[in-house]
Each structure stands twice: as C-alpha cells, then as structure tokens.
Coordinates of C-alpha atoms and ligand atoms in Angstrom, one line a residue:
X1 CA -22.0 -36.4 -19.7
X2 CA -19.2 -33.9 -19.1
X3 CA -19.9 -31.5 -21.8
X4 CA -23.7 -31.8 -20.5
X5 CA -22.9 -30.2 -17.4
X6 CA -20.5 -27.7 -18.8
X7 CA -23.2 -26.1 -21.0
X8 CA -25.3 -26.2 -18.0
X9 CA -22.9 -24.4 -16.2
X10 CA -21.9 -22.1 -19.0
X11 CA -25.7 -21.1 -19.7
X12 CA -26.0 -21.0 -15.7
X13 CA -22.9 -18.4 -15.3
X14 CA -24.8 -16.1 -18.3
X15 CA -27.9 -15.9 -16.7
X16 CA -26.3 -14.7 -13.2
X17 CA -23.8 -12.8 -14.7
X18 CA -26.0 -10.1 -17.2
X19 CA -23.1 -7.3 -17.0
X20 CA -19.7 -9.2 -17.0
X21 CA -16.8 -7.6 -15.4
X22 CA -15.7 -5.3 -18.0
X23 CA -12.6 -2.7 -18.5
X24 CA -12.9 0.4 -19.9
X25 CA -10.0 3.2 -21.0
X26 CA -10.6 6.6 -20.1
X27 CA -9.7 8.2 -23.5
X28 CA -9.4 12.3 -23.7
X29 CA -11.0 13.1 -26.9
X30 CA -9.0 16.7 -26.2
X31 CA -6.0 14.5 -27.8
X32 CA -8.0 13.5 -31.1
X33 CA -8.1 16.6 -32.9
X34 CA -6.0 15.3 -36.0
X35 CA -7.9 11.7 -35.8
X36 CA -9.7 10.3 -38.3
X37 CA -11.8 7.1 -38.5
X38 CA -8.5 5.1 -39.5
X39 CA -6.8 6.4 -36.1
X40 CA -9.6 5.3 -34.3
X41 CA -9.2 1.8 -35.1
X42 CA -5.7 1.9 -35.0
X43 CA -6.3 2.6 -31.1
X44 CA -9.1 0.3 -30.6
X45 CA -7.1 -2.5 -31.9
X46 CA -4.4 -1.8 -29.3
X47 CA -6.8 -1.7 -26.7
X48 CA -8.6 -4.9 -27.8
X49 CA -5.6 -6.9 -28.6
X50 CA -5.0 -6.9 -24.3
X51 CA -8.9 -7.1 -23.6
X52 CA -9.8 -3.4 -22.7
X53 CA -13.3 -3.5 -23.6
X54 CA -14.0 0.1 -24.6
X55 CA -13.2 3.7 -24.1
X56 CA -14.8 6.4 -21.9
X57 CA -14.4 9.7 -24.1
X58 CA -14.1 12.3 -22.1
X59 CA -15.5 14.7 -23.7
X60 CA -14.7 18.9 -23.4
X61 CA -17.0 21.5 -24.7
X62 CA -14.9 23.0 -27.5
X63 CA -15.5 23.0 -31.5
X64 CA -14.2 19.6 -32.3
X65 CA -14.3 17.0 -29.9
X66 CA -18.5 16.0 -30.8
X67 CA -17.2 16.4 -34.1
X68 CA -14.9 13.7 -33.9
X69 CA -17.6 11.4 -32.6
X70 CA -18.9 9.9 -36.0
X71 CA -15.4 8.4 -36.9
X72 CA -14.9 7.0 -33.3
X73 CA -18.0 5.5 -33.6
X74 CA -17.6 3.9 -37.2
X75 CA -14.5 2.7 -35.9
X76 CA -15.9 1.5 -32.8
X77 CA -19.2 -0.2 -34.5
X78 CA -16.7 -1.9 -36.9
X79 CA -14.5 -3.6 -34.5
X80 CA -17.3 -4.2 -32.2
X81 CA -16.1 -2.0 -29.4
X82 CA -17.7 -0.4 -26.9
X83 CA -18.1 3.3 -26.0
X84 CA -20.0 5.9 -23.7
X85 CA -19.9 9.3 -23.0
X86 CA -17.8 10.8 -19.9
X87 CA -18.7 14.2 -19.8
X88 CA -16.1 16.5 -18.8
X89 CA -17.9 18.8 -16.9
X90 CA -14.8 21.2 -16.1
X91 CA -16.1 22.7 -18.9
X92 CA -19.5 24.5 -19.4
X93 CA -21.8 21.8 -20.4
X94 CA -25.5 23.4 -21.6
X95 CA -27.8 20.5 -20.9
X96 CA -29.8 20.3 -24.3
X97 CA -26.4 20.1 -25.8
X98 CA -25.5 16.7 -23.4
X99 CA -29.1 15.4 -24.0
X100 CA -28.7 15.6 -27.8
X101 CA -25.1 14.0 -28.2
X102 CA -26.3 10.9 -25.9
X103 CA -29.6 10.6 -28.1
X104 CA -27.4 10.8 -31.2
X105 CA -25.5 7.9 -29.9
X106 CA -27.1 5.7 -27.6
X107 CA -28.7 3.6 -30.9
X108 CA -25.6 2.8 -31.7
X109 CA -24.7 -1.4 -31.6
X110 CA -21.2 0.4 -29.6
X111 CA -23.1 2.2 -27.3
X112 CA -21.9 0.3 -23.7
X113 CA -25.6 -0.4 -21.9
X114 CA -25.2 -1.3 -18.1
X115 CA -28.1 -3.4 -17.6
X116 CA -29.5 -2.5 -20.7
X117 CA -29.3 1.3 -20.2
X118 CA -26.8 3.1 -22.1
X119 CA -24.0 4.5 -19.8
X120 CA -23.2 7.8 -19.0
X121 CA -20.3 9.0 -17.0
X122 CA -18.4 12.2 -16.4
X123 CA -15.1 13.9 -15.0
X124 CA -16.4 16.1 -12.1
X125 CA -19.9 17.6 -11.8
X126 CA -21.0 17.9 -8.7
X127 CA -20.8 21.7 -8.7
X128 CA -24.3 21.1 -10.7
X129 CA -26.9 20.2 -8.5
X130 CA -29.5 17.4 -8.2
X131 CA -31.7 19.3 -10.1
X132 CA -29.3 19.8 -13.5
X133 CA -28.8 15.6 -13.3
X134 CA -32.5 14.9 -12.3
X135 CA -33.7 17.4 -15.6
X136 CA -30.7 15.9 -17.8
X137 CA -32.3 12.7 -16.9
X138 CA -36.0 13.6 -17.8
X139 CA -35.3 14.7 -20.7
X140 CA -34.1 12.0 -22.0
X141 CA -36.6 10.1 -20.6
X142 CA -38.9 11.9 -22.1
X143 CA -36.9 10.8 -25.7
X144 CA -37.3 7.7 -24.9
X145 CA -34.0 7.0 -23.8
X146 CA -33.1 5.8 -19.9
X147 CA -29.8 6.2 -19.0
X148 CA -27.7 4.4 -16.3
X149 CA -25.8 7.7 -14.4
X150 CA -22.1 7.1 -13.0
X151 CA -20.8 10.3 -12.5
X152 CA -17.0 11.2 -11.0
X153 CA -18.1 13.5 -8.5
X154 CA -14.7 14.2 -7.4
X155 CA -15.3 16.3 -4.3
X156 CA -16.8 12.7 -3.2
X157 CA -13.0 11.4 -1.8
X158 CA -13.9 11.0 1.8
X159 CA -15.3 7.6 3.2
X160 CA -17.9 9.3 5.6
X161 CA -19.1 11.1 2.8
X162 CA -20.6 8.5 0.6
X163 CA -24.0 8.3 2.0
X164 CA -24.6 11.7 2.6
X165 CA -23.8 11.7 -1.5
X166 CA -26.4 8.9 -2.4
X167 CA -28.7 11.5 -0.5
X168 CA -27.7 14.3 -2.5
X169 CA -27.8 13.1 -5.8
X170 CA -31.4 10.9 -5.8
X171 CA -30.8 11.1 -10.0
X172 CA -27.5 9.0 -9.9
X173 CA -26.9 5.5 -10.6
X174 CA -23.7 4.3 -9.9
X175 CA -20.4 6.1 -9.6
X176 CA -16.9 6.4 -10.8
X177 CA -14.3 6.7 -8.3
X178 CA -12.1 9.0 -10.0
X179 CA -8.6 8.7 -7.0
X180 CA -6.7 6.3 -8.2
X181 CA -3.5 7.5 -6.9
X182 CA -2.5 8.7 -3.4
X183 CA -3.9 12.1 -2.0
X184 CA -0.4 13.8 -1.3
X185 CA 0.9 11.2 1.1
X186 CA 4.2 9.3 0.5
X187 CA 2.0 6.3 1.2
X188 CA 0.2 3.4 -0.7
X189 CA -3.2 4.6 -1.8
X190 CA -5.9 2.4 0.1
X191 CA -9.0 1.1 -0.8
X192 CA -11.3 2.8 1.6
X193 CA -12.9 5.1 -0.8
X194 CA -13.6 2.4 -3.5
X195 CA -15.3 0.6 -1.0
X196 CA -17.5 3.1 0.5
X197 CA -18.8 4.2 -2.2
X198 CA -19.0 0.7 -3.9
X199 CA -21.2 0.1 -0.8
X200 CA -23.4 3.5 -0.8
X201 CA -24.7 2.0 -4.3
X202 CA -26.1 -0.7 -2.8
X203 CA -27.5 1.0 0.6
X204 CA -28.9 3.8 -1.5
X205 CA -31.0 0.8 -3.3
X206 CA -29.3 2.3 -6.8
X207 CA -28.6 -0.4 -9.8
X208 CA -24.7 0.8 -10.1
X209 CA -22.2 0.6 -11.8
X210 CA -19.7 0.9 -9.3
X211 CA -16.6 1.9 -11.9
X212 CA -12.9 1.4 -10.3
X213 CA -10.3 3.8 -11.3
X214 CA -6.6 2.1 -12.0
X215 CA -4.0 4.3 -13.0
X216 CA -0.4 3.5 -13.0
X217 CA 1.0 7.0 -12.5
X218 CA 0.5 10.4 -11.8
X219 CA 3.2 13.3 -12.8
X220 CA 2.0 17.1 -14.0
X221 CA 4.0 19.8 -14.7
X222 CA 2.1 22.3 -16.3
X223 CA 2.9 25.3 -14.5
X224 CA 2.1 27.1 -11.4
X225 CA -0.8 25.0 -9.3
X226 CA -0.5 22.4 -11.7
X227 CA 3.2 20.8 -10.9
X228 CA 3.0 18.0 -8.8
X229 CA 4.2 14.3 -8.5
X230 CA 1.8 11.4 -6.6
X231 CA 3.8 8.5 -5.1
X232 CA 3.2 6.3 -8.4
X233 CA 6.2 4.0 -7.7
X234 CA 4.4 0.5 -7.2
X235 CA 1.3 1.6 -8.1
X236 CA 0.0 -0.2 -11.3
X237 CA 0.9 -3.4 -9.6
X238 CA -1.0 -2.9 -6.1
X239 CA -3.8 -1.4 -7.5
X240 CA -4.9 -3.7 -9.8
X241 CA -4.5 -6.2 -7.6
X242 CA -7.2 -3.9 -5.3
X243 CA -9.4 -4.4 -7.5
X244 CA -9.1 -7.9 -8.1
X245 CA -8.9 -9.2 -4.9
X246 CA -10.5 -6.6 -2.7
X247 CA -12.7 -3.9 -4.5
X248 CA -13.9 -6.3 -7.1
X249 CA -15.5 -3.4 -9.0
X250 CA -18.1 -3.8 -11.6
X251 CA -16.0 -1.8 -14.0
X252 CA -12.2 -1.1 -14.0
X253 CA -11.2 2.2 -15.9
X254 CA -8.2 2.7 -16.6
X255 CA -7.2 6.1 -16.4
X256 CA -6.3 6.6 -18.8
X257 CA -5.4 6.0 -22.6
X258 CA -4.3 9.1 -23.7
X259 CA -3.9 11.4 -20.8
X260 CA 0.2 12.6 -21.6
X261 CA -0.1 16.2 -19.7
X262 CA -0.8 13.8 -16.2
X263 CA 1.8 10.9 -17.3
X264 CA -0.7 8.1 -17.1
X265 CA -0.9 6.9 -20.6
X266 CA -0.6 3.7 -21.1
X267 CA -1.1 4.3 -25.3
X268 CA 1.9 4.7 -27.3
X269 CA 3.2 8.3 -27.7
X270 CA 1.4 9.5 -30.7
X271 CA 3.1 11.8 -33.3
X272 CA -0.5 12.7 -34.6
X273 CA -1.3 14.1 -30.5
X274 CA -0.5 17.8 -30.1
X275 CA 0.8 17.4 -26.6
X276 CA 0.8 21.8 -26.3
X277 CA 4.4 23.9 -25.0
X278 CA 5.4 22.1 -22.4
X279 CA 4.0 18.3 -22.2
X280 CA 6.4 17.7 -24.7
X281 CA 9.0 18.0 -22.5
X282 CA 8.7 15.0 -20.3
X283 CA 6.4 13.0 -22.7
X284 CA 8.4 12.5 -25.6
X285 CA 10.9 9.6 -25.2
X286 CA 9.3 8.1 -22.1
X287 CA 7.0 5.6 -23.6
X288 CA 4.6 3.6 -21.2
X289 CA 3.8 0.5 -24.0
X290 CA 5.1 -2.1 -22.0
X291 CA 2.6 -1.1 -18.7
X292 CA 0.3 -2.6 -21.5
X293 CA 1.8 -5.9 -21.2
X294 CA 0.6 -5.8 -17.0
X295 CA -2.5 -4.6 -18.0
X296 CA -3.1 -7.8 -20.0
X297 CA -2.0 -9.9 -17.2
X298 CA -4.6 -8.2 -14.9
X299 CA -7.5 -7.7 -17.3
X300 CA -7.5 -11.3 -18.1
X301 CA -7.3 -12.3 -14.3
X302 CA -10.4 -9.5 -13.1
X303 CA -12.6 -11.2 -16.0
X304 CA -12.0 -14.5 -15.6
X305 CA -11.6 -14.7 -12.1
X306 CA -8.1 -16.5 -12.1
X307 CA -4.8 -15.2 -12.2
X308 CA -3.3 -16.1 -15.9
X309 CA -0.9 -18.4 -16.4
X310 CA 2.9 -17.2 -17.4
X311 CA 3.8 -18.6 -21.0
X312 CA 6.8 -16.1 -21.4
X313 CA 9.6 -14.6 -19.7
X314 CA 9.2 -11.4 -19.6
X315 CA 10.0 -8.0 -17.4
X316 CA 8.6 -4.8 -17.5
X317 CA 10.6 -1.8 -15.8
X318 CA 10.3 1.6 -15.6
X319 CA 12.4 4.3 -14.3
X320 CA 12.4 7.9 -13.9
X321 CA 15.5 9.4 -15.8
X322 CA 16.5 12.2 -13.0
X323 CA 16.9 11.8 -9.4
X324 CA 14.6 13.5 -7.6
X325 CA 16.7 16.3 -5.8
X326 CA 18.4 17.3 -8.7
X327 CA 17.9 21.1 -9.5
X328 CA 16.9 21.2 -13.2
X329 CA 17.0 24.2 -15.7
X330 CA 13.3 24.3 -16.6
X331 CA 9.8 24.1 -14.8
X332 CA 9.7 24.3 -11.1
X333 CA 10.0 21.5 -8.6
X334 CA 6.7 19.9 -8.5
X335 CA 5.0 19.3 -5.2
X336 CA 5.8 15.8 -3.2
X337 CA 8.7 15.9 -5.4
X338 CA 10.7 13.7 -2.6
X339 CA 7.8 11.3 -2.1
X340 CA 9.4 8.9 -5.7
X341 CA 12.4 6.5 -4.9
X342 CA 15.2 7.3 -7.2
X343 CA 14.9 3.4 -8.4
X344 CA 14.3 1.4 -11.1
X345 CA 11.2 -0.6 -10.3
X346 CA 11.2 -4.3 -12.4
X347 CA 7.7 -6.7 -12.8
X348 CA 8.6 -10.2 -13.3
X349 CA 6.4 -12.3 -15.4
X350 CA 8.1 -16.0 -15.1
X351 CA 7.3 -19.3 -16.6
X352 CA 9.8 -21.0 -13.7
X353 CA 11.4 -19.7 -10.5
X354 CA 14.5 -17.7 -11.6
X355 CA 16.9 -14.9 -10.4
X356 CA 16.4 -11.4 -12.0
X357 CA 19.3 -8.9 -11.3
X358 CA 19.0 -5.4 -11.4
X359 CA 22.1 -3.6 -12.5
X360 CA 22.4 1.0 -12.3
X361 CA 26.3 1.6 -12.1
X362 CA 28.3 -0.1 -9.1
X363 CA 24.5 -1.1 -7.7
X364 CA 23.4 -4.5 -8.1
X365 CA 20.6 -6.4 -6.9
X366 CA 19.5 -9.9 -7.5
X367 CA 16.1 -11.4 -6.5
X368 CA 15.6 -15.3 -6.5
X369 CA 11.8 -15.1 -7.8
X370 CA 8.8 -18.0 -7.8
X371 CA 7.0 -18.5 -11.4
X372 CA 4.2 -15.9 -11.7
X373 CA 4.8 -12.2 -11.0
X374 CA 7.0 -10.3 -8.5
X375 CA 8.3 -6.7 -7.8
X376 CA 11.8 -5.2 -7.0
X377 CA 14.1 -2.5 -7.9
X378 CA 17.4 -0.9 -7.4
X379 CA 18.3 2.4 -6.1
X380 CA 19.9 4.9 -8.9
X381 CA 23.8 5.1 -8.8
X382 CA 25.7 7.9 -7.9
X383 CA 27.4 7.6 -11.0
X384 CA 26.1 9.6 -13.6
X385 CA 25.0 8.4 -17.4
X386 CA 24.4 4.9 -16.3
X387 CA 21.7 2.7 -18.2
X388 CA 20.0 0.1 -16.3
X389 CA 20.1 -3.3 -17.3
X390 CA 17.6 -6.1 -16.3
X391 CA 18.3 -9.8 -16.8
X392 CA 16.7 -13.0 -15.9
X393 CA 19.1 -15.5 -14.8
X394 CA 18.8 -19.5 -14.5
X395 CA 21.2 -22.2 -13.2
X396 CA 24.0 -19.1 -13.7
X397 CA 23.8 -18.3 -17.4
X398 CA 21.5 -15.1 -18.6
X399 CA 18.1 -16.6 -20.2
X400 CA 17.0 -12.9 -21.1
X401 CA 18.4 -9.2 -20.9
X402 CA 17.5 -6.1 -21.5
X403 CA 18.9 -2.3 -21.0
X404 CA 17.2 0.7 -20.8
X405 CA 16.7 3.2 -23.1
X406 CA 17.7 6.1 -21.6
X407 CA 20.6 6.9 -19.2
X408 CA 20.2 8.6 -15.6
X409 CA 21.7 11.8 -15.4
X410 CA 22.8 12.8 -12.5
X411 CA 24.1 16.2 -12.9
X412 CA 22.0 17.8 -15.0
X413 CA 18.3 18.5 -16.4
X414 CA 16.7 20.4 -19.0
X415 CA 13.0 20.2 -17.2
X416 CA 11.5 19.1 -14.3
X417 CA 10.3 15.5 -15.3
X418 CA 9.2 13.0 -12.7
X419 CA 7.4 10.4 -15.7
X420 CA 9.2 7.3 -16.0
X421 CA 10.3 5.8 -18.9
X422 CA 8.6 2.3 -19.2
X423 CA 10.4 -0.9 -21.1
X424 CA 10.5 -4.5 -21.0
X425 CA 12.9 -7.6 -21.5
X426 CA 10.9 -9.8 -23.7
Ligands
LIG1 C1 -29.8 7.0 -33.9 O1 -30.5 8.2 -33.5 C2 -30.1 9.4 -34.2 C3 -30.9 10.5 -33.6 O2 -32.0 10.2 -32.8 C4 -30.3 9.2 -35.7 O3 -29.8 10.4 -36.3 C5 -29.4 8.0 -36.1 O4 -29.6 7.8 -37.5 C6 -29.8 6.8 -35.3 N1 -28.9 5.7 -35.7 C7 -29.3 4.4 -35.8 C8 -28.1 3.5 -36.1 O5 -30.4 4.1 -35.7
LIG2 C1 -2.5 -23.1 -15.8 O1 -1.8 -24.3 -16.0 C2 -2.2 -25.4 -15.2 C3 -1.3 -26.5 -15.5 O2 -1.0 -26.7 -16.8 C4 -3.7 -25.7 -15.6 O3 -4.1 -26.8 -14.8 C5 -4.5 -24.5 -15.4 O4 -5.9 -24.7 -15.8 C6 -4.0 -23.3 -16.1 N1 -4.7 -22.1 -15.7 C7 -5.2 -21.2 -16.6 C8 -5.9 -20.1 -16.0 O5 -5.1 -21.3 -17.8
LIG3 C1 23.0 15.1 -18.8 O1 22.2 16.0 -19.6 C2 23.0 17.1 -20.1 C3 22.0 18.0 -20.9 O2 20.9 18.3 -20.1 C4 24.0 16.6 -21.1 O3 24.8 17.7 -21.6 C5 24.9 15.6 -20.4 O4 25.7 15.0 -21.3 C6 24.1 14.5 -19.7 N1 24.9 13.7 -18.9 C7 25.1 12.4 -19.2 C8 26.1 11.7 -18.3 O5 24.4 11.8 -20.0

C-alpha cells in the first residue's frame, strides 16, 4: 500500500515538476585553449561528482573557443551532461555566426532545453537592441529551431528597472541575473534584484528561466580600471542560502568554474590554463577546491528541497594571505580595498554539536557549534608568518585539525592579492 502511494507521488511530482531545479557552472571557454576532449571530462566529472548539472560556456568571438566546442560536446554527450551557449557579447558577435553555432548544437542529447527549447544565455548584450535578439530569434525559427532566451543584460541591476526591461526586450525569455556580489558597498549583497526580475518574468507573461547567479568571491587585479575587491567575506554561505530559502530561482549558476582573472573559481587551479602576466600572481597557490565541498551541501539542499544531512566532520576556511592595509611591491591597491576583514572565515559541517577553535598567533577563538553548519572566524594576528589552525574539539580532546597552507605576512608583499586561499579540515 505504501509503495502504491509513493509511485503515485513520485509520478505526481514529475508531471508538476517538467524543469527540475537545476545548477549550472558558468565555464569561460577563453580558459580552454589547450583542452582537449579528455580535459573536458576530467572537469565534467568534478562538477558531476557534487551535482552541478552542466556548464554555461561563455563563449568569446576569437579563433578557438567554437573550435573547442566538438570535444566539449563529446565529452559532455558521454557523461550525460548538460550544456548551452552563453554568449559573451563583450565581444563583436555577427548574428549568422551565433545562429549557426546554436543550430550546430542544439541536436545534441547535451544540449540543456528549458521547457523543451534549447537554452541560450549570454554575458551582457543589451547594447544590441530588440531588433538584433528579435532577428537572432527568427532566424532560427525559421531553421526550425526555437530557442528559450535568458540573456545577462547587465545594465539591468536596478529593481525599478525590471519592467521597463520586459518592455524593451519583447524577444527575451527569461533572464540571468549576472550581480552576485555586492555593488561597492561594504555590505551584504541583497536579494532585491533577483527578485524583481524573477517577478518581471512572470508579469511580462514570458516562460523564464529565471537563472540565479552564486558566486563566492570577487577579487581583480588586472590593471588600471580593472583592480578592485567586492566584500566577498561571507558570501558563498549567505548567498546560497538566498537562493534556497528566498529567491528560489529556477536555475542557480554558479559563477563561475574557471573564471581565475576575477577569483571566483571554484575548479581546481589548472596547469593546462594560461592564466596571462599577471593572474598568475594571486591565482597560483590559492586553491578554492574545498568551496566545492559547500557547494555540494547547497546543491543537494536547492534540488531536493531539504537541507542534507551531515555524515562527516568537516571545515572549510579560507583566508586571504595579506592584511588589507599592507603596502605591497606590485599592482596598485584595488578599489574597496578596506571593505575585506583581515580574518580567517571557518564553515562548520558537524555530525554532533562541538567546539571549533580558531587559532592566528596570540588570537584564539572558540565557538560551541549545533550539528549542521555554522560560520565564524578570527581576526589576523599582529604577528607576522603565522599559519592558521582550525580544529574541532569534543568533551576537551581534538577530534579533527587542520593548518593552513600558507602563512600571513604581515610585513611584506610581492602583489596586491585580495583572493583567499581556500582549505578544509576533513
Ligand atoms: C545536428 O545538426 C548539425 C547541423 O544542422 C549537423 O551537422 C549534425 O550532424 C547534427 N547532429 C546530430 C546529432 O543530429
Ligand atoms: C536525516 O536523518 C534523519 C534521522 O536519521 C532522517 O529522519 C532524515 O530523513 C534524514 N534527512 C535526509 C535529508 O536524508
Ligand atoms: C613575507 O614575504 C616576503 C617576500 O615577499 C618574505 O621575504 C618574508 O620572509 C615573508 N615573511 C614571513 C614572515 O613569511
């Protein structure tokens, strides 16, 4: 009788449920000039083995990255992954030249379909107007081929502005809310433009998706306008959380996979990536894996609905390796540079209630924590060269510890660098 009504429900939850809550990684394809096909699925299994879904692949205008598209997609068909095309429209996009990629795709059993459409997105855009999306659309159309449209219009930040957008833009779908960090403010990003525009889908009678951008961190420093820091501190925590509890989008995308010159990787650091002059100075030797871990946690929880239970002990820290006021030999002083805590931030992930202390020099904190997750952290120590160390305590003797990888210096830098260095007691 039981089992009965649990097919019932099972077959019940399918029918209402055609597009399942789904994440996606926003995946530069800039960064997969030396890939081939075996590289691909070395990434897609990563991604898979903590329930991303698929990749969005950004995609430039330059004489590889369509090139590169074959292999992903071998790769992609063969693990049973999902892809779609995020044009990056920074670049000068020629319209046939968009219409033929997504035709040469769309077939594909990897092509992602939002209510049966294949999905296109991009990074930017809105500098072309209604007429380039509405003729990009036709002629697709008129291939056969009917797209679902969820463009990152990115001029498209303000609240108030999301209806007047909708009107705009007749051709688009859905949308994809590219801020996923704070706008300069030394303040926790809110969820007001998610929510707006998650709304204007529905008020401009359009089918969506309405894709949610999570990010754990954002840190340039490229050079002249393009140095600057967002207040990322807490970030991949609360956000998630947004979109689980609050925003509920139809999509989460991560942003992003492979992004190293903005610090919001959450890939490994890979030696096949040429990551140009001067990435390469605050990306290598601050690995982000372990925001993986979190990922997995919160993945699991938007899909299913419930937040997973904890089966290990674990902790996942990160810490930037400077403090923030230190003068360093290289780059310039990115802008909000004071908005970061000099801290070591720690995510709990407990089976029982236990005590985790956080140890940088002579500071010491200690935080009696419930089973499930948590957040604290420790300010930096004035000493310099100290390590961090993170251990979970119970009944007074150390269950787990761990030390980071990397010491603070204090009194001296080769580079501006305000990407943490992410690890994790396990
Ligand atoms: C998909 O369509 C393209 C061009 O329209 C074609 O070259 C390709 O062979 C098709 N692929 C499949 C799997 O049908
Ligand atoms: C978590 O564990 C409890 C107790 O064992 C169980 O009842 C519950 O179904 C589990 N939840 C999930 C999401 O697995
Ligand atoms: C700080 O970095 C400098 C090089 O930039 C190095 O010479 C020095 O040993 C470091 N200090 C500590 C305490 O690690």
């Amino acid at each position: 009788m039981s089992v009965t009504i649990a097919l019932g429900l099972q077959c019940l939850s399918l029918v209402l449920r055609v597009d399942a809550a789904a994440v996606f990684a926003h995946f530069m394809v800039q960064n997969a000039f030396s890939y081939v096909q075996p590289d691909w699925a070395a990434d897609i299994a990563v991604a898979q083995a903590i329930g991303i879904d698929g990749f969005a692949l950004n995609t430039a205008v330059d004489n590889y990255e369509v090139s590169k598209y074959p292999d992903a997609f071998a790769a992609a068909e063969a693990a049973n992954f999902q892809l779609f095309i995020s044009f990056d429209m920074t670049y000068d996009w020629v319209q046939n030249d968009m219409v033929s990629l997504v035709q040469t795709y769309a077939n594909s059993s990897s092509y992602y379909k939002w209510n049966g459409k294949p999905l296109v997105s991009t990074f930017d855009g809105d500098a072309d107007a209604e007429d380039f999306w509405a003729g990009f659309k036709s002629a697709l159309s008129n291939a056969g081929i009917t797209i679902s449209l969820a463009p990152a219009f990115i001029d498209f930040r303000d609240p108030s502005d999301a209806i007047q957008m909708f009107g705009d833009f007749p051709s688009i779908d859905g949308f994809f809310n590219w801020w996923s960090w704070p706008d300069d403010v030394a303040a926790d990003l809110t969820t007001a433009t998610d929510l707006a525009y998650k709304a204007g889908i529905s008020a401009a009678g359009r089918t969506g998706p309405y894709i949610m951008a999570v990010s754990p961190w954002q840190f340039k420093e490229l050079g002249g306008e393009n140095d600057w820091v967002e207040q990322s501190d807490e970030l991949w925590k609360y956000r998630w959380e947004q979109a689980i509890s609050d925003v509920k989008p139809d999509i989460v995308e991560i942003v992003t996979w492979n992004d190293y010159g903005e610090s919001h990787y959450i890939s490994d650091i890979n030696p096949k990536v040429n990551l140009g002059d001067l990435a390469p100075n605050y990306v290598n030797g601050f690995d982000h894996g372990a925001w993986r871990i979190m990922a997995q946690y919160y993945i699991s929880w938007y899909k299913t609905g419930t937040a997973p239970n904890i089966t290990k002990d674990q902790v996942v820290y990160w810490y930037r390796a400077f403090p923030k006021a230190i003068a360093c030999s290289g780059g310039d002083l990115p802008r909000n540079s004071d908005f970061p805590a000099d801290a070591v931030f720690a995510y709990s992930m407990l089976t029982s209630p236990a005590t985790v202390v956080l140890t940088v020099g002579d500071n010491s904190m200690s935080f009696d924590v419930s089973a499930g997750v948590a957040i604290g952290s420790v300010p930096f120590s004035t000493e310099d060269g100290q390590l961090p160390v993170i251990s979970i305590m119970r009944n007074g003797a150390t269950v787990k510890s761990g030390t980071g990888a990397k010491a603070i210096n204090t009194s001296s830098c080769p580079y501006y660098n305000f990407n943490p260095l992410v690890g994790i007691v396990d």
